[in-house]
Short mmCIF file of C-alpha atoms and ligand atoms in Angstrom, two decimals:
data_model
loop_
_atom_site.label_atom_id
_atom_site.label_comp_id
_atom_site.label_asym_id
_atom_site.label_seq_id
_atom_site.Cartn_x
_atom_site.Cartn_y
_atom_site.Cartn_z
CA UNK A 274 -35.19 80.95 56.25
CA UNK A 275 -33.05 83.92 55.17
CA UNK A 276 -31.63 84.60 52.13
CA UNK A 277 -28.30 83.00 51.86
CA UNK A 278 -25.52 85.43 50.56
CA UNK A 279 -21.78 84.67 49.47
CA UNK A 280 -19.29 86.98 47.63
CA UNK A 281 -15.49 86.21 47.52
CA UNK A 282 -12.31 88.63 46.22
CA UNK A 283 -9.10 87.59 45.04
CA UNK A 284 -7.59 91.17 45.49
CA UNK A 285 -7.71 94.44 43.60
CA UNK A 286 -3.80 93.94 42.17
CA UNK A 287 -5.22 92.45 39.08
CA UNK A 288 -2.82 92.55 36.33
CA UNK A 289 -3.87 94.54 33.10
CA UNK A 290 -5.57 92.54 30.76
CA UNK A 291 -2.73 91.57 28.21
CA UNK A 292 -0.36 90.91 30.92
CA UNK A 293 -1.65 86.87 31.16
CA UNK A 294 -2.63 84.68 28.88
CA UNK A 295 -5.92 84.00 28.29
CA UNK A 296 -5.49 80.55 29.61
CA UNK A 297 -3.76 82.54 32.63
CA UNK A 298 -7.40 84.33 32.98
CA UNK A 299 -9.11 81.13 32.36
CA UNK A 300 -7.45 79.18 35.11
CA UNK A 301 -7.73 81.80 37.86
CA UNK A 302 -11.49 82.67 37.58
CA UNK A 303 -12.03 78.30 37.38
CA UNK A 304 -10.36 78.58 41.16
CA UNK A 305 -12.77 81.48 42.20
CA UNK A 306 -15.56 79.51 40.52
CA UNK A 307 -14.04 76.25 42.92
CA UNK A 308 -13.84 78.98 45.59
CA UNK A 309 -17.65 80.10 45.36
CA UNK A 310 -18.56 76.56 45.39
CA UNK A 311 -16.74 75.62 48.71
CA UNK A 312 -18.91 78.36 50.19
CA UNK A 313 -21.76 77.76 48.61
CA UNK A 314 -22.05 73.91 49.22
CA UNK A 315 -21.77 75.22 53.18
CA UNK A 316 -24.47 77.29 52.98
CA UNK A 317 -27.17 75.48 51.04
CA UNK A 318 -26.17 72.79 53.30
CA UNK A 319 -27.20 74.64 56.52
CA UNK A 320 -23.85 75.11 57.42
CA UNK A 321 -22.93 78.60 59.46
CA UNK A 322 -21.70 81.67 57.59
CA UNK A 323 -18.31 81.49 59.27
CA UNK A 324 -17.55 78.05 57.68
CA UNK A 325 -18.92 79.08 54.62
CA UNK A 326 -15.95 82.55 54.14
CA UNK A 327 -13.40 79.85 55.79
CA UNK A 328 -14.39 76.78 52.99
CA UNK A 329 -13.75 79.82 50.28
CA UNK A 330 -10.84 81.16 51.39
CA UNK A 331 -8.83 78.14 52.48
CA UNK A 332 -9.33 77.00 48.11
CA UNK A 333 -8.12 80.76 47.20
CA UNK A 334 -5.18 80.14 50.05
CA UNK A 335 -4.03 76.92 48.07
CA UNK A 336 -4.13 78.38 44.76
CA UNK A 337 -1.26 79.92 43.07
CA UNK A 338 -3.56 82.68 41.47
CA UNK A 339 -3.60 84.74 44.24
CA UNK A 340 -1.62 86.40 46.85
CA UNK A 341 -2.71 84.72 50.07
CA UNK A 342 -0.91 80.94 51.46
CA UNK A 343 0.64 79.58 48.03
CA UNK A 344 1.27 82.22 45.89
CA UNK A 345 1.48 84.73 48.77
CA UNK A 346 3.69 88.29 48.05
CA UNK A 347 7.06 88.54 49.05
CA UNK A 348 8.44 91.13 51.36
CA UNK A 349 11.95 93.00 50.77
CA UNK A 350 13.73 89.99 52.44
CA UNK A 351 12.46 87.75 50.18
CA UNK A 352 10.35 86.15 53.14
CA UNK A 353 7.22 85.08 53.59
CA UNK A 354 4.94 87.10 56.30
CA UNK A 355 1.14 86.16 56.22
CA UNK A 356 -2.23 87.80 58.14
CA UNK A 357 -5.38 86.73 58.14
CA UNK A 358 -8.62 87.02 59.91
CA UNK A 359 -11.98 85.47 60.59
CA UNK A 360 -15.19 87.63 62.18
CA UNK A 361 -18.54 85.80 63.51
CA UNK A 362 -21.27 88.59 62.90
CA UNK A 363 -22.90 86.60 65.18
CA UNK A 364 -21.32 86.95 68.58
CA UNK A 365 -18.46 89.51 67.14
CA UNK A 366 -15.71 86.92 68.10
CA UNK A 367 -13.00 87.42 65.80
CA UNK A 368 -9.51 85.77 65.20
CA UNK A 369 -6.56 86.32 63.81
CA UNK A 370 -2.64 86.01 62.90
CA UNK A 371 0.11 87.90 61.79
CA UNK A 372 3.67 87.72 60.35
CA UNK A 373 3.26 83.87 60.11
CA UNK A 374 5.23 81.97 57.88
CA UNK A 375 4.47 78.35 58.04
CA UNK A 376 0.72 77.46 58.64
CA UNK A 377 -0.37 76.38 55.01
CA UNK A 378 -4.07 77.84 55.58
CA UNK A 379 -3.58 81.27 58.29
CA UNK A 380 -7.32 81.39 58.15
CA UNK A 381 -7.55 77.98 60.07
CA UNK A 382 -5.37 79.40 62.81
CA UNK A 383 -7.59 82.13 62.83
CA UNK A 384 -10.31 80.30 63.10
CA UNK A 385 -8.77 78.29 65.84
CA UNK A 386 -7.82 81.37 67.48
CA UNK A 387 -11.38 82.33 67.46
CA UNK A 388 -12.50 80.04 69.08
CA UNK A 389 -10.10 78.40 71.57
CA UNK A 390 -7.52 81.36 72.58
CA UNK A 391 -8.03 84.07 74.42
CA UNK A 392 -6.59 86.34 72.25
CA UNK A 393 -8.03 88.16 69.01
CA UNK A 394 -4.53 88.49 67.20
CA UNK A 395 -1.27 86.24 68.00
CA UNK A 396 1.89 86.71 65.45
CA UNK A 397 5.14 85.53 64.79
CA UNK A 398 6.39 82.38 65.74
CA UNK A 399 4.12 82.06 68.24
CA UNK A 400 1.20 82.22 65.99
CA UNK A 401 3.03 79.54 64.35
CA UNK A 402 3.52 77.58 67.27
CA UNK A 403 -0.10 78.13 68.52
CA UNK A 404 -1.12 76.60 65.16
CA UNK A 405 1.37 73.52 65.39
CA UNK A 406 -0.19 72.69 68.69
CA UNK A 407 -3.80 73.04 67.01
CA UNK A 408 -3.19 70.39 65.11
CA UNK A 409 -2.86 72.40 61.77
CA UNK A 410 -0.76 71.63 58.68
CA UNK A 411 2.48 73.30 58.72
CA UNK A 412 5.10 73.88 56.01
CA UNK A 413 8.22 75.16 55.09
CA UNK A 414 8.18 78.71 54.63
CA UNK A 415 9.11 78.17 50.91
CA UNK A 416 5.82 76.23 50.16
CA UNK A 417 4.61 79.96 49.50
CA UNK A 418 6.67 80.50 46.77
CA UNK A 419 5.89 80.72 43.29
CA UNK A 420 7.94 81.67 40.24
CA UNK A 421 5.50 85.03 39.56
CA UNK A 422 6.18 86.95 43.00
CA UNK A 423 9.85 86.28 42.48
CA UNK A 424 9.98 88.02 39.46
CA UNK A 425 7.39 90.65 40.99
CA UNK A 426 9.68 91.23 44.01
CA UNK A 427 12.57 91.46 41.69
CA UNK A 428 10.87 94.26 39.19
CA UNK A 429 9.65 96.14 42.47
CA UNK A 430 12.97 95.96 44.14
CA UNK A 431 14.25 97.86 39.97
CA UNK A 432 11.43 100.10 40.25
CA UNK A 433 12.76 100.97 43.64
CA UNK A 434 16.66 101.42 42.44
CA UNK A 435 14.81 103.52 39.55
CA UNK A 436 12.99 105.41 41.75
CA UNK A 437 9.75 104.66 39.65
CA UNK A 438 8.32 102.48 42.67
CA UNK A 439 4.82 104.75 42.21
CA UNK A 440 4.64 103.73 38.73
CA UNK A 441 4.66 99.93 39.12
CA UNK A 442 1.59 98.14 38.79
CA UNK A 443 -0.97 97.52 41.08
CA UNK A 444 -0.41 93.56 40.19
CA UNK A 445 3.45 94.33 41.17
CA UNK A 446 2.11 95.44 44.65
CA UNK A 447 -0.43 93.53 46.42
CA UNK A 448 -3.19 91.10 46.94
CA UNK A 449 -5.38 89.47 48.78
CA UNK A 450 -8.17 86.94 48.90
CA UNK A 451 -11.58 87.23 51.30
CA UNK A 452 -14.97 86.09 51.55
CA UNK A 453 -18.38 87.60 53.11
CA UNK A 454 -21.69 85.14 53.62
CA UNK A 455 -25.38 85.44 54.99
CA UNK A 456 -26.12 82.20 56.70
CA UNK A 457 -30.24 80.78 56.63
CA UNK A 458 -29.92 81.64 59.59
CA UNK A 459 -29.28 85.30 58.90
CA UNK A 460 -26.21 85.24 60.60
CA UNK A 461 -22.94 87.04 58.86
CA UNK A 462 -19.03 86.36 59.04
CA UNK A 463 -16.13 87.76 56.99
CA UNK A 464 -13.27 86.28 56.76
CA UNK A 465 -9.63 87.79 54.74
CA UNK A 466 -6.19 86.29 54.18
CA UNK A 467 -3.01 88.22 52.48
CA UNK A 468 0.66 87.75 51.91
CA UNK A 469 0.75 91.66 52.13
CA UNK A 470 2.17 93.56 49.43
CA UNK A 471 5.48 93.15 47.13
CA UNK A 472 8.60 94.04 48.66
CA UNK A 473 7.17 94.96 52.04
CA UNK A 474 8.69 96.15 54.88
CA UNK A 475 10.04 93.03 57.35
CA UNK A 476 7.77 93.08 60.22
CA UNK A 477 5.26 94.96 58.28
CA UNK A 478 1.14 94.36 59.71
CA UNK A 479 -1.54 95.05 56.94
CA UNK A 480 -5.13 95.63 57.44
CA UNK A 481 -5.75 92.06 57.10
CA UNK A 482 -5.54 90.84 60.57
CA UNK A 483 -6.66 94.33 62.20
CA UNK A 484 -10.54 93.82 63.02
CA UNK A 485 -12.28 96.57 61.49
CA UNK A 486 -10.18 97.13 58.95
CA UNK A 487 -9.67 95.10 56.25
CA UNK A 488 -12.02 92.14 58.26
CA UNK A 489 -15.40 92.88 59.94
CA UNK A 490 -18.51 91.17 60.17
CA UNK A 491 -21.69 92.14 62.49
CA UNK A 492 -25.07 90.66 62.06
CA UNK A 493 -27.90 92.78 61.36
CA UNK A 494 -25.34 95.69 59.78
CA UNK A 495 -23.05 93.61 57.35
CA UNK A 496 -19.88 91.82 56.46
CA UNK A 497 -16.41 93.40 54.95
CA UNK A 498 -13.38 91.96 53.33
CA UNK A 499 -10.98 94.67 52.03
CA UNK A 500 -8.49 94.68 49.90
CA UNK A 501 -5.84 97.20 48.88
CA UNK A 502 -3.45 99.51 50.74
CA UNK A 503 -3.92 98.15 53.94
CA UNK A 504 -2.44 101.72 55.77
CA UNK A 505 -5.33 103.47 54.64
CA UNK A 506 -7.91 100.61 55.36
CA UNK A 507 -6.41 100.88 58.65
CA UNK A 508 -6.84 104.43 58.90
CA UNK A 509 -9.95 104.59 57.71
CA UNK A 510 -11.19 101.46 59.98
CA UNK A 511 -12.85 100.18 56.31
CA UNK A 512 -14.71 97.94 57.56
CA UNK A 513 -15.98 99.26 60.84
CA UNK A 514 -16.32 102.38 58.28
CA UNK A 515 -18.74 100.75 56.13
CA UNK A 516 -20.92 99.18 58.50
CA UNK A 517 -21.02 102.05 60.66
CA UNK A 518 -22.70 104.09 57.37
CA UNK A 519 -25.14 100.98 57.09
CA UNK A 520 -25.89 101.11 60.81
CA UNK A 521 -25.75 105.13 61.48
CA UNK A 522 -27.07 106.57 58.33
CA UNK A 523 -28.99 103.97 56.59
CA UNK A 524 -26.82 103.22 53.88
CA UNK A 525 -27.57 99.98 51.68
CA UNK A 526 -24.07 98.53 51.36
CA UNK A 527 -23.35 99.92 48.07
CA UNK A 528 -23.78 103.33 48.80
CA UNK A 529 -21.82 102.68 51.74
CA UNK A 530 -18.90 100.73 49.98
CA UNK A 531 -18.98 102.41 47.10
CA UNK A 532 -18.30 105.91 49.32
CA UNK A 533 -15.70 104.57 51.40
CA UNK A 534 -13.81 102.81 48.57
CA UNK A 535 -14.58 105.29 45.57
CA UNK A 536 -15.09 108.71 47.43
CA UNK A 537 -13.11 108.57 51.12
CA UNK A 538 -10.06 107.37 49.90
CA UNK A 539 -9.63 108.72 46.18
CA UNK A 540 -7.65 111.25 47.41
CA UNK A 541 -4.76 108.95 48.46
CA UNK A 542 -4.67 107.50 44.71
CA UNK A 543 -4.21 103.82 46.74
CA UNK A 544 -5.46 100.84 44.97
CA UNK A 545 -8.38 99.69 47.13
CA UNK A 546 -11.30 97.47 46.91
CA UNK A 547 -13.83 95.21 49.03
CA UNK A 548 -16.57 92.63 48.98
CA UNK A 549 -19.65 93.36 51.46
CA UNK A 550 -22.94 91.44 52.20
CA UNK A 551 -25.71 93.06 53.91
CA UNK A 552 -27.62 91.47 56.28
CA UNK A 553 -30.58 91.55 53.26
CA UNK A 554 -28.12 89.66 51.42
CA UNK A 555 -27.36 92.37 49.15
CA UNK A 556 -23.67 92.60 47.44
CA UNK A 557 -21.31 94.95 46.94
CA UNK A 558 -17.77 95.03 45.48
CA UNK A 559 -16.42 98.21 44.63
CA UNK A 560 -13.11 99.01 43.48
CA UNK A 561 -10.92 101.33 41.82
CA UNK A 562 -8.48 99.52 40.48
CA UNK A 563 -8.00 97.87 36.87
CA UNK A 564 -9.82 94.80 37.99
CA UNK A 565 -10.51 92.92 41.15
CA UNK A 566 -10.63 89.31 41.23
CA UNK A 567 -14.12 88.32 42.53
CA UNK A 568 -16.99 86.37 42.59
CA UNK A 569 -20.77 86.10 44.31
CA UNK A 570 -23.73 83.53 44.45
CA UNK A 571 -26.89 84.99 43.38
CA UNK A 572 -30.13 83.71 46.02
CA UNK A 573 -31.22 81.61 43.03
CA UNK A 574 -27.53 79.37 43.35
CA UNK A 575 -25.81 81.03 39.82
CA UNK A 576 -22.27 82.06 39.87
CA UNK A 577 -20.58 84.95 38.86
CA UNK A 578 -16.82 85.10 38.14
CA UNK A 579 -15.20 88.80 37.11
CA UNK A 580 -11.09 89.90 36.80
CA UNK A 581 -11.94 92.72 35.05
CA UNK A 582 -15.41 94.64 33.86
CA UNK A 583 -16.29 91.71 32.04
CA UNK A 584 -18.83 89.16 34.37
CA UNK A 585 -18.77 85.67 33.77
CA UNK A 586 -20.87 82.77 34.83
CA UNK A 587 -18.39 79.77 35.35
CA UNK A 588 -18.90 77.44 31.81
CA UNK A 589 -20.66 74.24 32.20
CA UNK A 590 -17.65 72.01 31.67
CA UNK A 591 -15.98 73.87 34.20
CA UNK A 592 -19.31 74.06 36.46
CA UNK A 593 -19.22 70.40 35.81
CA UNK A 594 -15.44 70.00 36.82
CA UNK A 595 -16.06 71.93 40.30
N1 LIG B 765 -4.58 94.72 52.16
C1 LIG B 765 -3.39 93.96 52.04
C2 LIG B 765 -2.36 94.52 52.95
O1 LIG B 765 -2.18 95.72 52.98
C3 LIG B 765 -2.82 93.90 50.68
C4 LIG B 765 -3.78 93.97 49.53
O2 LIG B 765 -4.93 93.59 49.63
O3 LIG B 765 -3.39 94.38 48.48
O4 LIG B 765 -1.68 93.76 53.58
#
């Protein structure tokens, strides 16, 4: 039996610290804690590493903490457009969608697409109408919506009439939530979902869906879910990037990760981030933001929760509430 691996991210467009409350902070590292656990209970289960990333992202999807399904970004419309994407390390199938706007969990059409469509990536409406005839739950586009990325989209679309749009936060411009696992059976998957940035172009395609970008998972190398900019994770193929310094030059995944996030695209001064499991089950997830949202499973079953520097293990009541 292998050693079972699981990290998850929220995205790297964490607020600063004394923008939320502390029962703000609270609430959103109990959903990555609920988040871990989804994964986890997959994996110690026997369950495949693919079900495992979908089990966590589909709880960071439905929570309003993060910006991916409810809670999703906003683009300049005002509209809704969501990616995700799913990777089997195994085989290298891979799914995704893009520009949806009314399958509550885009990584179960992903999934779906995956595994019963010929295609890697569908989008639009058709996406959405692929997913209806799946069987999936749909909503109206407004399900997304929460009170916070109206009031983000409205102080990006000031920042914009300002002409201070550099300046805003990194909280004011993206998201995005993704998971990475090692199966017992040593297999790998990745899987990534986004509402994109703030005040986004219409039409606009992040990383998120692109395979090898911001979602890539291979087995014997390792599994990537970016977040940040997704341009320059596109440019950079991030995750192709990283596991082609594991595979090429030997690389653990934290030298690897670390250089692609920290070194390779400091230059662009782009908020960026990632979680990546090797296939030793070793963890990375650099950043260079304020904070990332994120989370991992040591081998031994204990759970880590971080926004910020600060780690912390999920408290027992809420352990016990999970
Ligand atoms: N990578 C996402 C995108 O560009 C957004 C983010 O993670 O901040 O769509």
């Amino acid at each position: 039996m292998t050693k079972m691996a699981l990290a998850i991210h929220g995205g790297c467009g964490v607020m600063a610290k004394l923008d939320l409350s502390q029962a703000e902070w609270e609430a959103a590292r109990v959903d990555l804690g609920r988040a871990l656990k989804a994964g986890w209970d997959v994996l110690t289960a026997g369950g495949s590493a693919v079900d495992a990333v979908q089990a966590s992202v589909v709880v960071m999807e439905d929570s309003p903490h993060f910006n991916a399904g409810y809670g999703a970004a906003l683009n300049t419309d005002g509209q809704h457009e969501l990616d995700a994407a799913i990777m089997d390390g195994r085989t290298l199938a891979a799914g995704g969608v893009t520009l949806v706007r009314r399958i509550r969990n885009p990584i179960k059409a992903a999934r779906k697409i995956m595994e019963e469509s010929d295609a890697i990536l569908l989008g639009g409406d058709a996406a959405d109408a692929f997913a209806r005839s799946a069987g999936l739950e749909m909503v109206e586009p407004d399900h997304f919506t929460t009170e916070r990325r109206v009031r983000a989209l409205a102080s990006m679309k000031a920042h914009v009439a300002a002409g201070t749009a550099a300046k805003a936060s990194e909280a004011e411009k993206h998201g995005t939530v993704g998971a990475v696992a090692l199966d017992q059976e040593g297999h790998l998957a990745a899987a990534t979902s986004t509402g994109g940035y703030n005040n986004k172009p219409v039409g606009r395609i992040g990383d998120t869906p692109i395979i090898g970008a911001g979602t890539y998972a291979r087995d014997g190398v390792c599994a990537v879910s970016g977040t940040g900019k997704g341009e320059y994770f596109m440019r950079y193929a991030v995750g192709h990037e990283v596991a082609s310094r594991v595979k090429y030059l030997g690389e653990t995944v934290e030298q690897a990760a670390s250089q692609v996030i920290l070194a390779d695209l400091k230059p662009y001064g782009v908020g960026a981030g990632l979680v990546a499991v090797g296939a030793d089950g070793s963890v990375a997830a650099p950043y260079n933001t304020d904070g990332m949202f994120r989370g991992w499973v040591t081998p031994e079953g204990k759970f880590f929760v971080a926004t910020h520097g600060e780690v912390f293990e999920p408290s027992e009541q809420h352990a016990m509430d999970l």
